[in-house]
mmCIF file of N, CA and C in Angstrom:
data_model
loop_
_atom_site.group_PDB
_atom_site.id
_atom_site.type_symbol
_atom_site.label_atom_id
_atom_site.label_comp_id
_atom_site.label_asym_id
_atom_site.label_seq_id
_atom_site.Cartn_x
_atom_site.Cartn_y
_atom_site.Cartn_z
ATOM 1 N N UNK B 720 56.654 -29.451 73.255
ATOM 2 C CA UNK B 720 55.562 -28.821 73.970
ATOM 3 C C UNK B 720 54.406 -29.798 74.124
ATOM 4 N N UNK B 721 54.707 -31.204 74.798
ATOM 5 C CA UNK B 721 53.785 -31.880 74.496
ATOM 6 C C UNK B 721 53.279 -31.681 76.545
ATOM 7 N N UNK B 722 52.221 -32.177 76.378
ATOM 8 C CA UNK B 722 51.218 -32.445 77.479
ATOM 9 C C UNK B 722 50.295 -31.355 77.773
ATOM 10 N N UNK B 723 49.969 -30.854 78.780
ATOM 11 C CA UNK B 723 49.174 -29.807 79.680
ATOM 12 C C UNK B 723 49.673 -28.592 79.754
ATOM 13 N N UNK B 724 49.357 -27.889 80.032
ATOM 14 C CA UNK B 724 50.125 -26.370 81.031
ATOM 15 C C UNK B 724 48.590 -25.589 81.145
ATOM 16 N N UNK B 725 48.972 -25.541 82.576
ATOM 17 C CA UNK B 725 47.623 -24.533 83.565
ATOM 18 C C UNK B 725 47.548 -23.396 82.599
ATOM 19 N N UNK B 726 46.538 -22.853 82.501
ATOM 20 C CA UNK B 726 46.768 -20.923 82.151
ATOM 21 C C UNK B 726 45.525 -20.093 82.924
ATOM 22 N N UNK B 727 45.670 -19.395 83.390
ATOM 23 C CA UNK B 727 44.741 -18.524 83.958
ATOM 24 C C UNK B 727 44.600 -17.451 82.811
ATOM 25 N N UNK B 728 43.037 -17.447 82.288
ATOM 26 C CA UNK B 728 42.238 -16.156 81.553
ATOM 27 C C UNK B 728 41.585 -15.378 81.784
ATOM 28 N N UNK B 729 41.748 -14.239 81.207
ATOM 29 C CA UNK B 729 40.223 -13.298 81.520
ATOM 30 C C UNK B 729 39.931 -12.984 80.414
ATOM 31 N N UNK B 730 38.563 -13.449 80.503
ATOM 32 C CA UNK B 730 37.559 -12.981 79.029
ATOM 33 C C UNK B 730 36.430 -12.375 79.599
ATOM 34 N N UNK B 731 35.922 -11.654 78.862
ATOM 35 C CA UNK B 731 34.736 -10.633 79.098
ATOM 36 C C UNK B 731 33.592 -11.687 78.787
ATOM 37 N N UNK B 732 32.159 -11.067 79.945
ATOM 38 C CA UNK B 732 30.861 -12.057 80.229
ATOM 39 C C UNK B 732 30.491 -13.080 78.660
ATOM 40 N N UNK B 733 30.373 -12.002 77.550
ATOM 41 C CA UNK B 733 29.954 -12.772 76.659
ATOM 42 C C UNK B 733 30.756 -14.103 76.538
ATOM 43 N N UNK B 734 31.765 -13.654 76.013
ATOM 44 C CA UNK B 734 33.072 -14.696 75.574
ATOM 45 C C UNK B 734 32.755 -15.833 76.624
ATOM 46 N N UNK B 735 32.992 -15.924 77.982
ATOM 47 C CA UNK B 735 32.919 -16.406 79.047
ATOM 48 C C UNK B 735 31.506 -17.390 78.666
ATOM 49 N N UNK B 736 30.291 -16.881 78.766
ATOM 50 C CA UNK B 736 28.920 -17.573 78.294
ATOM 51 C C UNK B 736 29.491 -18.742 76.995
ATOM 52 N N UNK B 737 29.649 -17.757 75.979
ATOM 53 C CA UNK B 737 29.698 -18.919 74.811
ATOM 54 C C UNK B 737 30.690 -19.637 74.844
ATOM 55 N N UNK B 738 31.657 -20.006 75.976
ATOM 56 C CA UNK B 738 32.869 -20.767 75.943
ATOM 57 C C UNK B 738 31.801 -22.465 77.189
ATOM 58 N N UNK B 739 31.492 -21.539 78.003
ATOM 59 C CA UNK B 739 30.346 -22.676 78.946
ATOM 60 C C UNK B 739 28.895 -23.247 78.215
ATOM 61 N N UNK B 740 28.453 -22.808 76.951
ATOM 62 C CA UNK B 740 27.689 -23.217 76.494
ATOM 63 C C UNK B 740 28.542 -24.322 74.966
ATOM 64 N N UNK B 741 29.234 -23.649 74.815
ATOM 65 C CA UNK B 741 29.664 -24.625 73.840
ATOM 66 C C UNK B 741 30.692 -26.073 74.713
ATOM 67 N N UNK B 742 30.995 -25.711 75.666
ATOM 68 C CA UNK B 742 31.152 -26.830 76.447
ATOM 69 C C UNK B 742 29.998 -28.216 76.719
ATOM 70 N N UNK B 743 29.062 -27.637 77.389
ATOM 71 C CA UNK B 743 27.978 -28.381 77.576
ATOM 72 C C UNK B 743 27.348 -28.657 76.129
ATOM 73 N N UNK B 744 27.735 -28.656 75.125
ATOM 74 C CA UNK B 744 26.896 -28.861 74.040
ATOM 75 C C UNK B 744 28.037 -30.092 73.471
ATOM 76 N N UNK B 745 29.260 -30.067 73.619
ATOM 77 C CA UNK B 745 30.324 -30.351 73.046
ATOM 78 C C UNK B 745 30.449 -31.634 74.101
ATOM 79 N N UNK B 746 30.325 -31.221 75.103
ATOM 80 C CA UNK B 746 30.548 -32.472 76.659
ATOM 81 C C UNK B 746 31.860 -32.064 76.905
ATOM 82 N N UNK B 747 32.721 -31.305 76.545
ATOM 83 C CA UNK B 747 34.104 -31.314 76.973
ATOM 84 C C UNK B 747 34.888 -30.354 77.681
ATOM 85 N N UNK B 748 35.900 -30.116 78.423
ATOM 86 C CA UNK B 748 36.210 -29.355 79.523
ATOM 87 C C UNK B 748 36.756 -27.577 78.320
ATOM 88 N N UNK B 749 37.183 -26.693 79.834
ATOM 89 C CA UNK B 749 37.378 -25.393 78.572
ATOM 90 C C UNK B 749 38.600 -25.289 77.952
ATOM 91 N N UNK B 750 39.592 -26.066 78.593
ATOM 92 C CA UNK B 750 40.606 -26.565 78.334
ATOM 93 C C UNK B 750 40.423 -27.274 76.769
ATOM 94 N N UNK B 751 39.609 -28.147 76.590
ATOM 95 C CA UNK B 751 39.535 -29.099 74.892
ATOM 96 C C UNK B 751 39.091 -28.034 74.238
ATOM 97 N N UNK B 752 38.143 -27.093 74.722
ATOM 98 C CA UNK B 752 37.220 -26.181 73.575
ATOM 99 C C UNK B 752 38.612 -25.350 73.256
ATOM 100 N N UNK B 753 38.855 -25.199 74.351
ATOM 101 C CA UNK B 753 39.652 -23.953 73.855
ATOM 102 C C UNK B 753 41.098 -24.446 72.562
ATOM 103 N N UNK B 754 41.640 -26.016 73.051
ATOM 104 C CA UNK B 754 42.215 -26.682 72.147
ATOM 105 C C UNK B 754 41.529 -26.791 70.729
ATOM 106 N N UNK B 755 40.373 -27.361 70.767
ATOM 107 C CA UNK B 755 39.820 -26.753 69.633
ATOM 108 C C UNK B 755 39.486 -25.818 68.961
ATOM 109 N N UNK B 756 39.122 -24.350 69.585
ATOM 110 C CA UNK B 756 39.215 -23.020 68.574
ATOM 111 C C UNK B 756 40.397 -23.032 68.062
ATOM 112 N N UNK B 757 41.873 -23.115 69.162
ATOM 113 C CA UNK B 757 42.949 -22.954 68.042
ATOM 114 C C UNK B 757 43.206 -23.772 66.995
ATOM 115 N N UNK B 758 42.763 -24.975 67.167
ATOM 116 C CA UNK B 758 42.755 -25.946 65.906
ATOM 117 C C UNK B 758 41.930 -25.330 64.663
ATOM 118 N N UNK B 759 41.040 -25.099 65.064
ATOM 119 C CA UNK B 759 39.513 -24.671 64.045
ATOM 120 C C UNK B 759 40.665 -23.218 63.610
ATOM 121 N N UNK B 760 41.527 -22.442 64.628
ATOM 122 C CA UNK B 760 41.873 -21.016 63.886
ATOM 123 C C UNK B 760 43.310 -21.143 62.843
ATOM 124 N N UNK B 761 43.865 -22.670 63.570
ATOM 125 C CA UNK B 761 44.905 -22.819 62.506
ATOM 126 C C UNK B 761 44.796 -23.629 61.076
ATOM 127 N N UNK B 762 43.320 -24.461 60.844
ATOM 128 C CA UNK B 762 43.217 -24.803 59.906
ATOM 129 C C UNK B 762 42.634 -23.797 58.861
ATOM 130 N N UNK B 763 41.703 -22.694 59.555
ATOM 131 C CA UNK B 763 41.644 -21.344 59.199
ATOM 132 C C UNK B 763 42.592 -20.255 58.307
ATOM 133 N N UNK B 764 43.721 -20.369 59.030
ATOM 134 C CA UNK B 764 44.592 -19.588 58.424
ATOM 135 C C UNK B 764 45.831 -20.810 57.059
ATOM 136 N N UNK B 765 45.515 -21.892 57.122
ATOM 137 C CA UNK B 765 45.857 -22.850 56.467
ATOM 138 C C UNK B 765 45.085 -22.897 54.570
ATOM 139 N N UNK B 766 43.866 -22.502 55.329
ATOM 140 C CA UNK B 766 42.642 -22.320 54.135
ATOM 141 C C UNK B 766 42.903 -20.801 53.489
ATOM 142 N N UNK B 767 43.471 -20.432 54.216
ATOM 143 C CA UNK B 767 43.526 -18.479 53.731
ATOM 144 C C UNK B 767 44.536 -18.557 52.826
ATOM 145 N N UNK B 768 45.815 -19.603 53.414
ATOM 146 C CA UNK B 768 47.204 -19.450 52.637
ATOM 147 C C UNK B 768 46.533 -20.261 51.015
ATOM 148 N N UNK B 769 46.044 -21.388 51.204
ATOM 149 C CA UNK B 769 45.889 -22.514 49.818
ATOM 150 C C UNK B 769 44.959 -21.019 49.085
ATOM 151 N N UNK B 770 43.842 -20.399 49.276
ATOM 152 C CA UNK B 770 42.910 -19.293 49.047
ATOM 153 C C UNK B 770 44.187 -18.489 48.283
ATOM 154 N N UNK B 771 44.847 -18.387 48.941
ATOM 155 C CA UNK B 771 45.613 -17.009 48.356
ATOM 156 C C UNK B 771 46.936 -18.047 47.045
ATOM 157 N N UNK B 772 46.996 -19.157 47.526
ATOM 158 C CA UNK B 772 47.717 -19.546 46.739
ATOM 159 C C UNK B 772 46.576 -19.845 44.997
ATOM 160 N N UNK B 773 45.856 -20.525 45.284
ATOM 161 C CA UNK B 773 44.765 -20.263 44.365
ATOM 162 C C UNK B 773 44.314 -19.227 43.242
ATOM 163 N N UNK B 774 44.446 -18.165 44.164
ATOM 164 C CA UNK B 774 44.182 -16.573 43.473
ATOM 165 C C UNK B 774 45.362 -16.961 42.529
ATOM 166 N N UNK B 775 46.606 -16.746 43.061
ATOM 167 C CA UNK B 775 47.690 -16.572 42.410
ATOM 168 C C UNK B 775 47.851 -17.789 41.029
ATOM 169 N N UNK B 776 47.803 -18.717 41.051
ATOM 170 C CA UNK B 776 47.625 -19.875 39.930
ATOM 171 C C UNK B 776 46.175 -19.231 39.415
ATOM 172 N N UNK B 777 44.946 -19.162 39.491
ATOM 173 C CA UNK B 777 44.303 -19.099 38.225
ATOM 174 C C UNK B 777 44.798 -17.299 38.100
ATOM 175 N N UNK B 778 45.186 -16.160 38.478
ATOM 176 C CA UNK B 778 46.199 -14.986 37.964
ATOM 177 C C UNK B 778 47.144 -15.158 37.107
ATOM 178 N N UNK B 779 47.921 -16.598 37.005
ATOM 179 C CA UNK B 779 49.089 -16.904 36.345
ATOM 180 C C UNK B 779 48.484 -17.424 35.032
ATOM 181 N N UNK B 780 47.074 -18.048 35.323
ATOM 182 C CA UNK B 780 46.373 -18.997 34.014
ATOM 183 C C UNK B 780 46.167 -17.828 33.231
ATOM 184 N N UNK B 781 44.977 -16.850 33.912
ATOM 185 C CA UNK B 781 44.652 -15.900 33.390
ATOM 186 C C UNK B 781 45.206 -15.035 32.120
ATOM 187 N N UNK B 782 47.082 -14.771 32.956
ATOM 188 C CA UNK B 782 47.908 -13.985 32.621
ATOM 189 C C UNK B 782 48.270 -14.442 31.153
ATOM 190 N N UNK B 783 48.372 -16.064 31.172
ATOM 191 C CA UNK B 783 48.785 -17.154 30.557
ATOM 192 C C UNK B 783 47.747 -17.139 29.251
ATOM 193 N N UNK B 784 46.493 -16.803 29.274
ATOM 194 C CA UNK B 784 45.757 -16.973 28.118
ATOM 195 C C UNK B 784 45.522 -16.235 27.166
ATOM 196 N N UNK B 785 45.476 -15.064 28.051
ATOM 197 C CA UNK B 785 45.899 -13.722 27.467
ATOM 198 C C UNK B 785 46.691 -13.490 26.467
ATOM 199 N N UNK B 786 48.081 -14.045 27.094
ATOM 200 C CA UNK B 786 49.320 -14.088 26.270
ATOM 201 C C UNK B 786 49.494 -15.043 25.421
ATOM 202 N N UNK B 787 48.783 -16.182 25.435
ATOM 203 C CA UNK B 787 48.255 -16.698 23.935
ATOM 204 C C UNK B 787 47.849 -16.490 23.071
ATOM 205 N N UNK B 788 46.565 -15.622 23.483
ATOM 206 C CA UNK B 788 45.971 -14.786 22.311
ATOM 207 C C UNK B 788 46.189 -13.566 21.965
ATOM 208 N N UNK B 789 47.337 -13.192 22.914
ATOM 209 C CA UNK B 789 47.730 -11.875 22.124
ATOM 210 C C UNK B 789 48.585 -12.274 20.977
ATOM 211 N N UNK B 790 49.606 -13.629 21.516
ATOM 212 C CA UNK B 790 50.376 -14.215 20.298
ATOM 213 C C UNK B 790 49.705 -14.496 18.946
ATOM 214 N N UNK B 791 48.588 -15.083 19.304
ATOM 215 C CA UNK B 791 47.719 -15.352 17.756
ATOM 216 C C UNK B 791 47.497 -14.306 17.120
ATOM 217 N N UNK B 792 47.099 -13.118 17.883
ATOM 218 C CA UNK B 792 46.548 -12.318 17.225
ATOM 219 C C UNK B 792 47.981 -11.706 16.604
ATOM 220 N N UNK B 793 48.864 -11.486 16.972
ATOM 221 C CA UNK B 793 50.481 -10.785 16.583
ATOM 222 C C UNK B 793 50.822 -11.748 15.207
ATOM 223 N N UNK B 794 50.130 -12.932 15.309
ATOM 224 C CA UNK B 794 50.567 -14.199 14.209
ATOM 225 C C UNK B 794 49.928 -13.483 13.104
ATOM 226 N N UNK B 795 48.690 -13.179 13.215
ATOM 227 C CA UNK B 795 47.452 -13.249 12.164
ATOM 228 C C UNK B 795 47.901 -11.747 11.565
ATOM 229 N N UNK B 796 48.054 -11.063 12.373
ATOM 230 C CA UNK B 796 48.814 -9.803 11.820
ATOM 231 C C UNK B 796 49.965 -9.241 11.332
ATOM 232 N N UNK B 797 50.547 -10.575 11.661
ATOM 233 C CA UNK B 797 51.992 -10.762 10.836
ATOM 234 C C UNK B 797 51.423 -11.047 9.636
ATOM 235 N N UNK B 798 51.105 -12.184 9.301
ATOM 236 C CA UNK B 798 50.239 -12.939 8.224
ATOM 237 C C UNK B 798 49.782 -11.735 7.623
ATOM 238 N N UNK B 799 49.162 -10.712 8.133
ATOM 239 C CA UNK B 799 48.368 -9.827 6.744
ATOM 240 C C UNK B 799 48.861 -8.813 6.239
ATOM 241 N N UNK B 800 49.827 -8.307 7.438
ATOM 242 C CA UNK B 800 51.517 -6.953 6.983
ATOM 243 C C UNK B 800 51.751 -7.657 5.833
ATOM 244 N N UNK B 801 52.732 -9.176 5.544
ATOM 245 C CA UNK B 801 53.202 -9.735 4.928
ATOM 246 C C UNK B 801 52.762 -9.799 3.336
ATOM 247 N N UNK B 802 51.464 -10.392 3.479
ATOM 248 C CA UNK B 802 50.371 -10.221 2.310
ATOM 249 C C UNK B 802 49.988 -8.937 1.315
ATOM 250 N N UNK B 803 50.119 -7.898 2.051
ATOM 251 C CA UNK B 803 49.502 -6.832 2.080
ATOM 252 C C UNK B 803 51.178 -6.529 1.369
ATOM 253 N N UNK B 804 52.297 -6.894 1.823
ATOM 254 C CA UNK B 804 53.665 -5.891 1.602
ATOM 255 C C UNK B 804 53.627 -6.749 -0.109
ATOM 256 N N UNK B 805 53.134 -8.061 0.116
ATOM 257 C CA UNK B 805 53.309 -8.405 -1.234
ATOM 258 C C UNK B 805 52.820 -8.369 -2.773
ATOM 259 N N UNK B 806 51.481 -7.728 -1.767
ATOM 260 C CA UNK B 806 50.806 -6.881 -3.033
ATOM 261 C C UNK B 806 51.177 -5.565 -2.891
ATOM 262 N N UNK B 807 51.962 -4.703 -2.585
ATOM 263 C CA UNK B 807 52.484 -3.309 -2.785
ATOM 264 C C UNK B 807 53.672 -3.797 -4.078
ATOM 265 N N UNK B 808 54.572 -4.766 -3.430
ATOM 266 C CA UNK B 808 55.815 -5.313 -4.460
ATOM 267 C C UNK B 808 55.098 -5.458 -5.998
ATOM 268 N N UNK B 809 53.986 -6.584 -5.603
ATOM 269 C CA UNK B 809 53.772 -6.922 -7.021
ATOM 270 C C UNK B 809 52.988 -5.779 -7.778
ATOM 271 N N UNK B 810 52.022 -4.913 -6.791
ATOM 272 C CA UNK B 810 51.918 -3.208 -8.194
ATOM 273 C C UNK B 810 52.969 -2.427 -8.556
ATOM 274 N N UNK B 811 53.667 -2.552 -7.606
ATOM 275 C CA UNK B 811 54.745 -1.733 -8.112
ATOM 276 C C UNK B 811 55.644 -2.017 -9.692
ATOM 277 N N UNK B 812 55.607 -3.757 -9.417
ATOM 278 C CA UNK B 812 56.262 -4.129 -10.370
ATOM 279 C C UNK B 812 55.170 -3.937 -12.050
ATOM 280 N N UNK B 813 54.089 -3.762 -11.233
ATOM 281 C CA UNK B 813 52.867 -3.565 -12.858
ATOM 282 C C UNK B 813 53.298 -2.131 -13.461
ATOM 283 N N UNK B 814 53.306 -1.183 -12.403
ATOM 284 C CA UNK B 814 53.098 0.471 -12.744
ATOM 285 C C UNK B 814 54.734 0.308 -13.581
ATOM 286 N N UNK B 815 55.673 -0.125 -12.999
ATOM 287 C CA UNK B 815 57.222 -0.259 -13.820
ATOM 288 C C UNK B 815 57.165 -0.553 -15.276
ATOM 289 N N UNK B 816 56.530 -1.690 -15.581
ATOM 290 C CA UNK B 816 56.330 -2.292 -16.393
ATOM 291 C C UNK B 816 55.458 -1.308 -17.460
ATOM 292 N N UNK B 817 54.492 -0.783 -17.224
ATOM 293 C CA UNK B 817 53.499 -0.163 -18.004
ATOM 294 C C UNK B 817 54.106 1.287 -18.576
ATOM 295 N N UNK B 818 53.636 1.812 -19.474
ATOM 296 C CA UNK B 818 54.228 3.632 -20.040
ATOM 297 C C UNK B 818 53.946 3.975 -18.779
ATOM 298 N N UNK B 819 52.114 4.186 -18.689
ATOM 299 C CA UNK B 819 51.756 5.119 -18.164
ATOM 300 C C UNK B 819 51.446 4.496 -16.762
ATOM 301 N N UNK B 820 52.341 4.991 -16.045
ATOM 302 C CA UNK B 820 52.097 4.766 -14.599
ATOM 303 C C UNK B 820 51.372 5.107 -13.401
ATOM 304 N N UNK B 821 50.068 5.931 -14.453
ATOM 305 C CA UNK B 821 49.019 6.708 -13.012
ATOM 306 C C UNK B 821 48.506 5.461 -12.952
ATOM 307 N N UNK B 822 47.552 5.564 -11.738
ATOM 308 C CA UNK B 822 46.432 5.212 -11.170
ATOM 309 C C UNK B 822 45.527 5.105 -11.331
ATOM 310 N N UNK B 823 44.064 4.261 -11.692
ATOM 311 C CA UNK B 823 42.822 4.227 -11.834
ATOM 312 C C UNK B 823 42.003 3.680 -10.294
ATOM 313 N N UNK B 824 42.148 4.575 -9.460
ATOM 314 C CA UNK B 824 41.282 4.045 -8.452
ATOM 315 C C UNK B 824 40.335 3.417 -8.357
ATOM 316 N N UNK B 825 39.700 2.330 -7.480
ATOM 317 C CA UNK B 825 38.696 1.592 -7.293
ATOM 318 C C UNK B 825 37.626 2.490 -7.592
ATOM 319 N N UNK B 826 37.407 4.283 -7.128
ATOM 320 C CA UNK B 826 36.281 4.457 -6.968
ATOM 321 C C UNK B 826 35.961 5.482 -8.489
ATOM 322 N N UNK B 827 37.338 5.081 -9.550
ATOM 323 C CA UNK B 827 36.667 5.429 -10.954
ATOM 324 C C UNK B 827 36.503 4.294 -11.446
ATOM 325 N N UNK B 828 37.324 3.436 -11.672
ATOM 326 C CA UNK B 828 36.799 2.043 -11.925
ATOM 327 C C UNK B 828 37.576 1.174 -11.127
ATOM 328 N N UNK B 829 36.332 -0.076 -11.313
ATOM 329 C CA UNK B 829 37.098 -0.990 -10.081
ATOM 330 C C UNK B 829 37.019 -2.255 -11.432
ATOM 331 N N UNK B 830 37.925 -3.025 -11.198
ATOM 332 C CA UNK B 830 38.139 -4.295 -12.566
ATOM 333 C C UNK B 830 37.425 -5.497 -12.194
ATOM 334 N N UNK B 831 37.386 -6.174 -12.927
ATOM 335 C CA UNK B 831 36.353 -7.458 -12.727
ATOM 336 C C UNK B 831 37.237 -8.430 -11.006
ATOM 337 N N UNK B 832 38.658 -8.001 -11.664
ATOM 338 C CA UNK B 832 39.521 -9.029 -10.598
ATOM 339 C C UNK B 832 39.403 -8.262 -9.554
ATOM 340 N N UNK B 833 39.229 -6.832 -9.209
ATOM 341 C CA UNK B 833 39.257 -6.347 -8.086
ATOM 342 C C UNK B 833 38.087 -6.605 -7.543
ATOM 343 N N UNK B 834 36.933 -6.586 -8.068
ATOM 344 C CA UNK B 834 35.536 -6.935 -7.433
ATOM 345 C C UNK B 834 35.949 -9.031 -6.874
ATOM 346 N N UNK B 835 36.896 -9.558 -7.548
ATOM 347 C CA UNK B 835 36.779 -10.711 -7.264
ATOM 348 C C UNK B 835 37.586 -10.666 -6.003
ATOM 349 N N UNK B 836 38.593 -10.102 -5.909
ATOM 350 C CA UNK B 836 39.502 -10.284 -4.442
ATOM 351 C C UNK B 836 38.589 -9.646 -3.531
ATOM 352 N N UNK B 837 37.603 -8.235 -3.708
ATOM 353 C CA UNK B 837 37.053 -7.583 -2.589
ATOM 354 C C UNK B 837 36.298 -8.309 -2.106
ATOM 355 N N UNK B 838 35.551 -9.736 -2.495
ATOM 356 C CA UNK B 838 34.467 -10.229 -2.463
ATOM 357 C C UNK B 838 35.085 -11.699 -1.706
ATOM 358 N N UNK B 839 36.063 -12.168 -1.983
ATOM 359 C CA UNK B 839 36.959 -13.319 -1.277
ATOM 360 C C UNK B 839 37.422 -12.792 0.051
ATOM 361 N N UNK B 840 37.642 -11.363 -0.002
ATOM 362 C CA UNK B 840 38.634 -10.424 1.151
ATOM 363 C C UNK B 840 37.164 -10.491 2.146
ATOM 364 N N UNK B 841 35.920 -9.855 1.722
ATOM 365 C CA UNK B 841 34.676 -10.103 2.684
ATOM 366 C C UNK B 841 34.187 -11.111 3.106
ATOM 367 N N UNK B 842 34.781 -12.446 2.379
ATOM 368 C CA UNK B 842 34.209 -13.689 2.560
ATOM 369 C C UNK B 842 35.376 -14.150 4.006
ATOM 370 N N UNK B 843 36.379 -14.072 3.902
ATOM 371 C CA UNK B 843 37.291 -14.202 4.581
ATOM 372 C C UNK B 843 37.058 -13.395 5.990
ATOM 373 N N UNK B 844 36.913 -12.232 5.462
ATOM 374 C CA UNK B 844 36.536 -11.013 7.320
ATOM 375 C C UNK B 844 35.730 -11.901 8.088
ATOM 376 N N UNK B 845 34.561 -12.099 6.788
ATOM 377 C CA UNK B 845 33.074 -12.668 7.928
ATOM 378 C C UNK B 845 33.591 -14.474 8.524
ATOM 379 N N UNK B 846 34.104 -14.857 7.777
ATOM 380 C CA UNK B 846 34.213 -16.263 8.223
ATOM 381 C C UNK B 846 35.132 -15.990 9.401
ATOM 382 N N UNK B 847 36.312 -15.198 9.549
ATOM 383 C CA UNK B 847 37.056 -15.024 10.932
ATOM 384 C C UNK B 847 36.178 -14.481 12.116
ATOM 385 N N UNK B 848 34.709 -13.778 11.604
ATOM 386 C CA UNK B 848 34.345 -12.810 12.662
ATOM 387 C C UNK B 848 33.082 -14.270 13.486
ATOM 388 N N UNK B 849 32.871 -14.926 12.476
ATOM 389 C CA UNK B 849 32.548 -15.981 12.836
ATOM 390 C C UNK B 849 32.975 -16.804 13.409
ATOM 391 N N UNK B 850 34.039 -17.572 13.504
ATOM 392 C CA UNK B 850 35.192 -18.170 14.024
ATOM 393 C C UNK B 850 35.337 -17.963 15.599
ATOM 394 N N UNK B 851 35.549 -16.213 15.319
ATOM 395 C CA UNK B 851 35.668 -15.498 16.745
ATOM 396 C C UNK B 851 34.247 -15.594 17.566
ATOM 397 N N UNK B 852 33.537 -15.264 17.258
ATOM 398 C CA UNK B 852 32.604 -15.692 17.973
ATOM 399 C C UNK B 852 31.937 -16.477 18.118
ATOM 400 N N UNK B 853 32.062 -17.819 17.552
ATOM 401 C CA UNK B 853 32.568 -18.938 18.152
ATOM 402 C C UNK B 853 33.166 -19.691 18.827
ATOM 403 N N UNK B 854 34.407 -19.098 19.190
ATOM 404 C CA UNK B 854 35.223 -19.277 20.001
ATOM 405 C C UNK B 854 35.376 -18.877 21.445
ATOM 406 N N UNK B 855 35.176 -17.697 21.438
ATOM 407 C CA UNK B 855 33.973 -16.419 22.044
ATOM 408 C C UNK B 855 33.022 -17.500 22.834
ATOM 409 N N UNK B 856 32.090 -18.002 22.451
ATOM 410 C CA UNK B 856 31.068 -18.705 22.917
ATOM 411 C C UNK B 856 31.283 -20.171 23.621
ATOM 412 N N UNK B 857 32.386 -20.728 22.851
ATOM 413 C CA UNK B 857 33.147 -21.732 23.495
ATOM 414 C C UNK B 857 33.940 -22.061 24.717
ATOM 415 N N UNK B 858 34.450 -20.880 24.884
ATOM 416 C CA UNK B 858 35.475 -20.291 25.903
ATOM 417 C C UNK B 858 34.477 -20.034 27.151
ATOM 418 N N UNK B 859 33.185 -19.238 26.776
ATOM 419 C CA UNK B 859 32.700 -18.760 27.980
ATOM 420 C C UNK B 859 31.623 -19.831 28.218
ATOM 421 N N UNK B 860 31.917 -20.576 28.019
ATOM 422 C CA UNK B 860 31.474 -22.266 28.537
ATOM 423 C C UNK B 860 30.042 -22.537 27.952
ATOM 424 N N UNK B 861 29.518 -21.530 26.947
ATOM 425 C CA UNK B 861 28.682 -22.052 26.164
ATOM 426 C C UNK B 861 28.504 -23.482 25.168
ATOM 427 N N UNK B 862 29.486 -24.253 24.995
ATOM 428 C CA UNK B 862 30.360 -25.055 23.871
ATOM 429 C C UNK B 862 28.852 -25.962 24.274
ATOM 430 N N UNK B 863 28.792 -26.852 23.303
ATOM 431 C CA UNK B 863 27.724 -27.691 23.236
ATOM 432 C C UNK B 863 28.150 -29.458 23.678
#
């Protein structure tokens, strides 16, 4: 489809005006302008496709980071089921061991070692909640 081909148009007054003014501004016949809108409309729809391809890659990043940190977080909560199952094992194995196998709850007495783990267990919350919002702050492009 290479060279020329005649075409006869009809466009309404406006259209018509801004096709003869952008001529005379441009210097070039209506024939080039008009070669040029479709150029200008196909690099247009060129920009729409990369646009939409765009969306879709940072959607995939998005999707992608997400699912990182849902993994960490599934890690960290593995990590504390685990912990947690291994101190059920190891009371169990105390109450076995002992005659009397009731219970002294924390909130009749709590033991010197239990005040020491509750106090490592709070030291630990706050340093993660810290961490997190740190990270938190890092992420949302605060980082220094």
């Amino acid at each position: 489809m290479s060279g020329t081909h005649r075409r006869n148009l009809y466009v309404n007054q406006g259209t018509n005006d801004f096709i003869n003014e952008a001529c005379e501004e441009r210097g070039v016949s209506p024939g080039k302008f008009v070669d040029y809108l479709v150029q200008e409309y196909q690099r247009m729809k060129q920009t729409e496709l990369t646009g939409a391809h765009i969306s879709e890659l940072i959607s995939d990043n998005v999707h992608q980071t997400f699912d990182d940190a849902f993994k960490r977080l599934q890690m960290s909560e593995n990590r504390i089921d685990k912990k947690t199952s291994i101190l059920v094992e190891m009371m169990n194995g105390i109450y076995i061991k002992q005659e009397d196998q009731s219970c002294a709850t924390t909130d009749i007495f709590a033991s010197t070692g239990y005040e020491q783990a509750k106090e490592k267990v709070e030291k630990d919350i706050d340093l993660m909640r810290r961490n997190k919002l740190d990270w938190q702050h890092v992420s949302a492009g605060g980082g220094d």
